[in-house]
PDB file of C-alpha atoms in Angstrom:
ATOM      1  CA  MET A1300     -97.994   2.893 160.605  1.00 54.00           C
ATOM      2  CA  ALA A1301     -98.199   1.278 157.199  1.00 54.00           C
ATOM      3  CA  ARG A1302     -94.977   0.373 155.434  1.00 56.00           C
ATOM      4  CA  ALA A1303     -94.277   2.132 152.151  1.00 57.00           C
ATOM      5  CA  LEU A1304     -93.855  -0.231 149.247  1.00 53.00           C
ATOM      6  CA  SER A1305     -90.854  -0.008 147.006  1.00 53.00           C
ATOM      7  CA  PRO A1306     -91.632   0.725 143.306  1.00 54.00           C
ATOM      8  CA  ARG A1307     -90.427  -2.791 142.442  1.00 55.00           C
ATOM      9  CA  HIS A1308     -92.774  -4.382 144.895  1.00 52.00           C
ATOM     10  CA  VAL A1309     -95.754  -2.306 143.702  1.00 50.00           C
ATOM     11  CA  SER A1310     -95.127  -3.074 140.061  1.00 53.00           C
ATOM     12  CA  SER A1311     -95.036  -6.763 140.730  1.00 54.00           C
ATOM     13  CA  ARG A1312     -98.609  -6.644 142.085  1.00 64.00           C
ATOM     14  CA  ARG A1313     -99.945  -4.710 139.225  1.00 70.00           C
ATOM     15  CA  ARG A1314    -102.620  -6.327 137.122  1.00 73.00           C
ATOM     16  CA  PRO A1315    -102.127  -6.514 133.396  1.00 73.00           C
ATOM     17  CA  ALA A1316    -104.098  -3.806 131.573  1.00 76.00           C
ATOM     18  CA  ALA A1317    -107.501  -4.807 130.416  1.00 88.00           C
ATOM     19  CA  PRO A1318    -108.091  -4.999 126.643  1.00 87.00           C
ATOM     20  CA  ALA A1319    -110.383  -2.057 126.712  1.00 86.00           C
ATOM     21  CA  GLN A1320    -107.816   0.015 128.655  1.00 89.00           C
ATOM     22  CA  LYS A1321    -105.084  -0.949 126.123  1.00 90.00           C
ATOM     23  CA  ALA A1322    -107.383   0.010 123.221  1.00 88.00           C
ATOM     24  CA  LEU A1323    -108.184   3.334 124.786  1.00 89.00           C
ATOM     25  CA  VAL A1324    -104.534   4.212 125.345  1.00 91.00           C
ATOM     26  CA  SER A1325    -103.753   3.162 121.789  1.00 90.00           C
ATOM     27  CA  LEU A1326    -106.692   5.271 120.491  1.00 90.00           C
ATOM     28  CA  TYR A1327    -105.533   8.389 122.441  1.00 91.00           C
ATOM     29  CA  ARG A1328    -101.948   7.973 121.227  1.00 93.00           C
ATOM     30  CA  ALA A1329    -103.014   7.541 117.590  1.00 91.00           C
ATOM     31  CA  ALA A1330    -105.391  10.470 117.798  1.00 91.00           C
ATOM     32  CA  ASP A1331    -102.529  12.615 119.160  1.00 92.00           C
ATOM     33  CA  ARG A1332    -100.218  11.521 116.333  1.00 90.00           C
ATOM     34  CA  VAL A1333    -102.880  12.321 113.713  1.00 90.00           C
ATOM     35  CA  LYS A1334    -103.550  15.699 115.330  1.00 90.00           C
ATOM     36  CA  GLY A1335     -99.919  16.485 115.201  1.00 90.00           C
ATOM     37  CA  TYR A1336     -99.786  15.901 111.419  1.00 88.00           C
ATOM     38  CA  PHE A1337    -102.606  18.310 110.861  1.00 91.00           C
ATOM     39  CA  GLU A1338    -101.419  20.936 113.330  1.00 92.00           C
ATOM     40  CA  ALA A1339     -98.095  21.005 111.339  1.00 93.00           C
ATOM     41  CA  VAL A1340    -100.115  21.765 108.180  1.00 94.00           C
ATOM     42  CA  LEU A1341    -102.519  24.340 109.678  1.00 96.00           C
ATOM     43  CA  GLU A1342    -100.329  26.223 112.178  1.00 95.00           C
ATOM     44  CA  PRO A1343     -98.310  28.182 109.548  1.00 95.00           C
ATOM     45  CA  HIS A1344    -101.629  29.618 108.366  1.00 95.00           C
ATOM     46  CA  GLY A1345    -102.705  30.711 111.867  1.00 93.00           C
ATOM     47  CA  LEU A1346    -105.396  28.075 111.929  1.00 95.00           C
ATOM     48  CA  THR A1347    -106.423  25.557 114.568  1.00 92.00           C
ATOM     49  CA  GLY A1348    -107.862  22.104 113.781  1.00 92.00           C
ATOM     50  CA  GLN A1349    -111.254  23.235 115.110  1.00 93.00           C
ATOM     51  CA  GLN A1350    -111.191  26.426 113.111  1.00 95.00           C
ATOM     52  CA  TYR A1351    -110.299  24.395 110.005  1.00 96.00           C
ATOM     53  CA  ASN A1352    -113.264  22.136 110.778  1.00 95.00           C
ATOM     54  CA  VAL A1353    -115.544  25.101 111.041  1.00 96.00           C
ATOM     55  CA  LEU A1354    -114.360  26.385 107.616  1.00 97.00           C
ATOM     56  CA  ARG A1355    -114.793  23.019 105.964  1.00 97.00           C
ATOM     57  CA  ILE A1356    -118.337  22.683 107.429  1.00 97.00           C
ATOM     58  CA  LEU A1357    -119.218  26.099 106.071  1.00 97.00           C
ATOM     59  CA  ARG A1358    -117.688  25.347 102.633  1.00 97.00           C
ATOM     60  CA  GLY A1359    -119.939  22.337 102.518  1.00 95.00           C
ATOM     61  CA  ALA A1360    -122.998  24.459 103.367  1.00 92.00           C
ATOM     62  CA  GLU A1361    -122.371  27.034 100.566  1.00 91.00           C
ATOM     63  CA  PRO A1362    -124.159  29.109  99.293  1.00 88.00           C
ATOM     64  CA  ASP A1363    -126.701  29.134 102.197  1.00 88.00           C
ATOM     65  CA  GLY A1364    -124.379  28.962 105.246  1.00 91.00           C
ATOM     66  CA  LEU A1365    -125.458  27.553 108.591  1.00 93.00           C
ATOM     67  CA  ALA A1366    -126.688  28.600 111.974  1.00 91.00           C
ATOM     68  CA  THR A1367    -124.005  28.735 114.664  1.00 91.00           C
ATOM     69  CA  LEU A1368    -125.533  25.945 116.689  1.00 90.00           C
ATOM     70  CA  THR A1369    -125.801  23.684 113.641  1.00 92.00           C
ATOM     71  CA  ILE A1370    -122.043  24.296 113.088  1.00 94.00           C
ATOM     72  CA  ALA A1371    -121.409  23.269 116.723  1.00 92.00           C
ATOM     73  CA  ASP A1372    -123.435  20.081 116.208  1.00 91.00           C
ATOM     74  CA  ARG A1373    -121.389  19.092 113.215  1.00 93.00           C
ATOM     75  CA  MET A1374    -117.963  19.695 114.746  1.00 93.00           C
ATOM     76  CA  ILE A1375    -115.616  16.732 114.954  1.00 88.00           C
ATOM     77  CA  GLU A1376    -114.581  17.834 118.473  1.00 86.00           C
ATOM     78  CA  ARG A1377    -117.110  19.530 120.648  1.00 83.00           C
ATOM     79  CA  ALA A1378    -116.344  23.283 120.982  1.00 76.00           C
ATOM     80  CA  PRO A1379    -118.174  24.916 123.870  1.00 79.00           C
ATOM     81  CA  GLY A1380    -116.849  28.322 122.690  1.00 88.00           C
ATOM     82  CA  ILE A1381    -118.258  28.226 119.146  1.00 91.00           C
ATOM     83  CA  THR A1382    -119.218  31.870 119.238  1.00 91.00           C
ATOM     84  CA  ARG A1383    -115.692  32.994 120.245  1.00 93.00           C
ATOM     85  CA  MET A1384    -114.207  30.799 117.673  1.00 94.00           C
ATOM     86  CA  ILE A1385    -116.386  32.246 114.931  1.00 94.00           C
ATOM     87  CA  ASP A1386    -115.429  35.693 116.273  1.00 94.00           C
ATOM     88  CA  ARG A1387    -111.830  34.847 115.631  1.00 95.00           C
ATOM     89  CA  LEU A1388    -112.584  33.466 112.129  1.00 97.00           C
ATOM     90  CA  GLU A1389    -114.567  36.620 111.372  1.00 96.00           C
ATOM     91  CA  ALA A1390    -111.742  38.922 112.578  1.00 96.00           C
ATOM     92  CA  LYS A1391    -109.433  37.131 110.130  1.00 97.00           C
ATOM     93  CA  GLY A1392    -111.870  37.678 107.284  1.00 97.00           C
ATOM     94  CA  TRP A1393    -112.573  33.938 106.740  1.00 97.00           C
ATOM     95  CA  VAL A1394    -116.236  33.922 107.961  1.00 97.00           C
ATOM     96  CA  ALA A1395    -119.106  36.385 107.677  1.00 96.00           C
ATOM     97  CA  ARG A1396    -122.222  36.456 109.942  1.00 93.00           C
ATOM     98  CA  GLU A1397    -125.674  37.648 109.192  1.00 88.00           C
ATOM     99  CA  ARG A1398    -129.076  37.675 110.863  1.00 82.00           C
ATOM    100  CA  ARG A1399    -131.922  36.494 108.661  1.00 75.00           C
ATOM    101  CA  ARG A1400    -135.136  38.419 108.371  1.00 75.00           C
ATOM    102  CA  GLY A1401    -137.308  35.481 109.363  1.00 73.00           C
ATOM    103  CA  ASP A1402    -135.578  34.809 112.674  1.00 70.00           C
ATOM    104  CA  ARG A1403    -133.374  37.685 114.070  1.00 66.00           C
ATOM    105  CA  ARG A1404    -132.334  35.466 116.986  1.00 72.00           C
ATOM    106  CA  CYS A1405    -130.582  33.021 114.677  1.00 78.00           C
ATOM    107  CA  VAL A1406    -127.137  33.981 113.407  1.00 85.00           C
ATOM    108  CA  HIS A1407    -126.108  32.455 110.057  1.00 89.00           C
ATOM    109  CA  CYS A1408    -122.430  32.061 109.206  1.00 95.00           C
ATOM    110  CA  ARG A1409    -120.910  31.700 105.761  1.00 96.00           C
ATOM    111  CA  VAL A1410    -117.382  31.167 104.594  1.00 97.00           C
ATOM    112  CA  THR A1411    -116.010  34.225 102.807  1.00 97.00           C
ATOM    113  CA  ARG A1412    -114.155  34.289  99.498  1.00 97.00           C
ATOM    114  CA  ARG A1413    -110.912  34.727 101.473  1.00 97.00           C
ATOM    115  CA  GLY A1414    -111.878  31.649 103.625  1.00 97.00           C
ATOM    116  CA  LEU A1415    -112.497  29.635 100.490  1.00 97.00           C
ATOM    117  CA  GLU A1416    -109.067  30.643  99.056  1.00 97.00           C
ATOM    118  CA  LEU A1417    -107.473  29.508 102.300  1.00 97.00           C
ATOM    119  CA  LEU A1418    -109.193  26.124 102.150  1.00 97.00           C
ATOM    120  CA  ARG A1419    -108.283  25.690  98.491  1.00 97.00           C
ATOM    121  CA  GLY A1420    -104.656  26.322  99.446  1.00 96.00           C
ATOM    122  CA  LEU A1421    -104.833  23.780 102.179  1.00 97.00           C
ATOM    123  CA  ASP A1422    -106.667  21.025 100.242  1.00 96.00           C
ATOM    124  CA  ARG A1423    -103.455  19.453  98.816  1.00 96.00           C
ATOM    125  CA  PRO A1424    -101.385  19.626 101.996  1.00 95.00           C
ATOM    126  CA  VAL A1425    -104.250  18.189 104.070  1.00 95.00           C
ATOM    127  CA  ASP A1426    -104.779  15.378 101.547  1.00 94.00           C
ATOM    128  CA  GLU A1427    -101.047  14.620 101.726  1.00 94.00           C
ATOM    129  CA  ALA A1428    -101.191  14.583 105.561  1.00 92.00           C
ATOM    130  CA  ASP A1429    -104.185  12.169 105.307  1.00 91.00           C
ATOM    131  CA  ARG A1430    -102.168   9.799 103.143  1.00 92.00           C
ATOM    132  CA  ALA A1431     -99.033  10.151 105.366  1.00 92.00           C
ATOM    133  CA  VAL A1432    -100.915   9.390 108.569  1.00 92.00           C
ATOM    134  CA  PHE A1433    -102.372   6.143 107.163  1.00 93.00           C
ATOM    135  CA  ALA A1434     -99.589   5.104 104.833  1.00 94.00           C
ATOM    136  CA  SER A1435     -98.938   1.925 106.751  1.00 94.00           C
ATOM    137  CA  LEU A1436    -102.557   0.675 106.263  1.00 94.00           C
ATOM    138  CA  THR A1437    -104.089  -0.929 103.186  1.00 96.00           C
ATOM    139  CA  ARG A1438    -107.464   0.220 101.811  1.00 95.00           C
ATOM    140  CA  LYS A1439    -109.042  -2.859 103.423  1.00 97.00           C
ATOM    141  CA  GLU A1440    -107.469  -2.017 106.796  1.00 96.00           C
ATOM    142  CA  LEU A1441    -108.669   1.570 106.498  1.00 94.00           C
ATOM    143  CA  ALA A1442    -112.172   0.330 105.852  1.00 95.00           C
ATOM    144  CA  GLN A1443    -111.994  -2.017 108.881  1.00 95.00           C
ATOM    145  CA  LEU A1444    -110.602   0.832 111.036  1.00 93.00           C
ATOM    146  CA  GLU A1445    -113.381   3.096 109.961  1.00 92.00           C
ATOM    147  CA  GLY A1446    -115.977   0.421 110.698  1.00 92.00           C
ATOM    148  CA  LEU A1447    -114.605  -0.249 114.177  1.00 92.00           C
ATOM    149  CA  LEU A1448    -114.432   3.422 115.022  1.00 90.00           C
ATOM    150  CA  ASP A1449    -117.984   3.899 113.925  1.00 89.00           C
ATOM    151  CA  ARG A1450    -119.025   1.032 116.184  1.00 89.00           C
ATOM    152  CA  VAL A1451    -117.108   2.661 119.169  1.00 88.00           C
ATOM    153  CA  GLN A1452    -118.965   5.920 118.428  1.00 85.00           C
ATOM    154  CA  GLY A1453    -122.337   4.052 118.487  1.00 84.00           C
ATOM    155  CA  ARG A1454    -122.965   4.330 114.748  1.00 64.00           C
ATOM    156  CA  ARG A1455    -123.777   1.447 112.559  1.00 56.00           C
ATOM    157  CA  ALA A1456    -121.196   0.901 110.037  1.00 48.00           C
ATOM    158  CA  ILE A1457    -122.483   0.754 106.488  1.00 52.00           C
ATOM    159  CA  SER A1458    -121.114  -2.174 104.474  1.00 48.00           C
ATOM    160  CA  LYS A1459    -119.321  -1.094 101.309  1.00 46.00           C
ATOM    161  CA  ALA A1460    -118.833  -4.628 100.078  1.00 42.00           C
TER     162      ALA A1460
END
């Protein structure tokens, strides 16, 4: 029968975390902190971060709107239940759906006037949260962070020098 190792004994054999593992843990912790700032702004309005993302995507697509699958492709976080999410946004009066004559299979979504009013009311608090989250970084550091994150995502960073 194998002897059980004491926690002290086990921890002394533990390898130091690899740099990639440390970076991953730091990234997850930072993302959780950032998400917390935005949830605090959005939650009183009955809105999730993903729902807010959909409304912003649709505001940017005005006046034409976008197909549901295009919205899903543009999401910051992948949302497998995009149709259900849009159902909830439509029930709140923030999104309207329509089928176009050219292709009845494709459902187009648009942000409603009420959705635009909600976004206008959130613009300043969200901007303030943006600044609060990154208050400890200089502009140069923010640009470096953005470049590094783009590389992690597999996108080439565009030099703004």
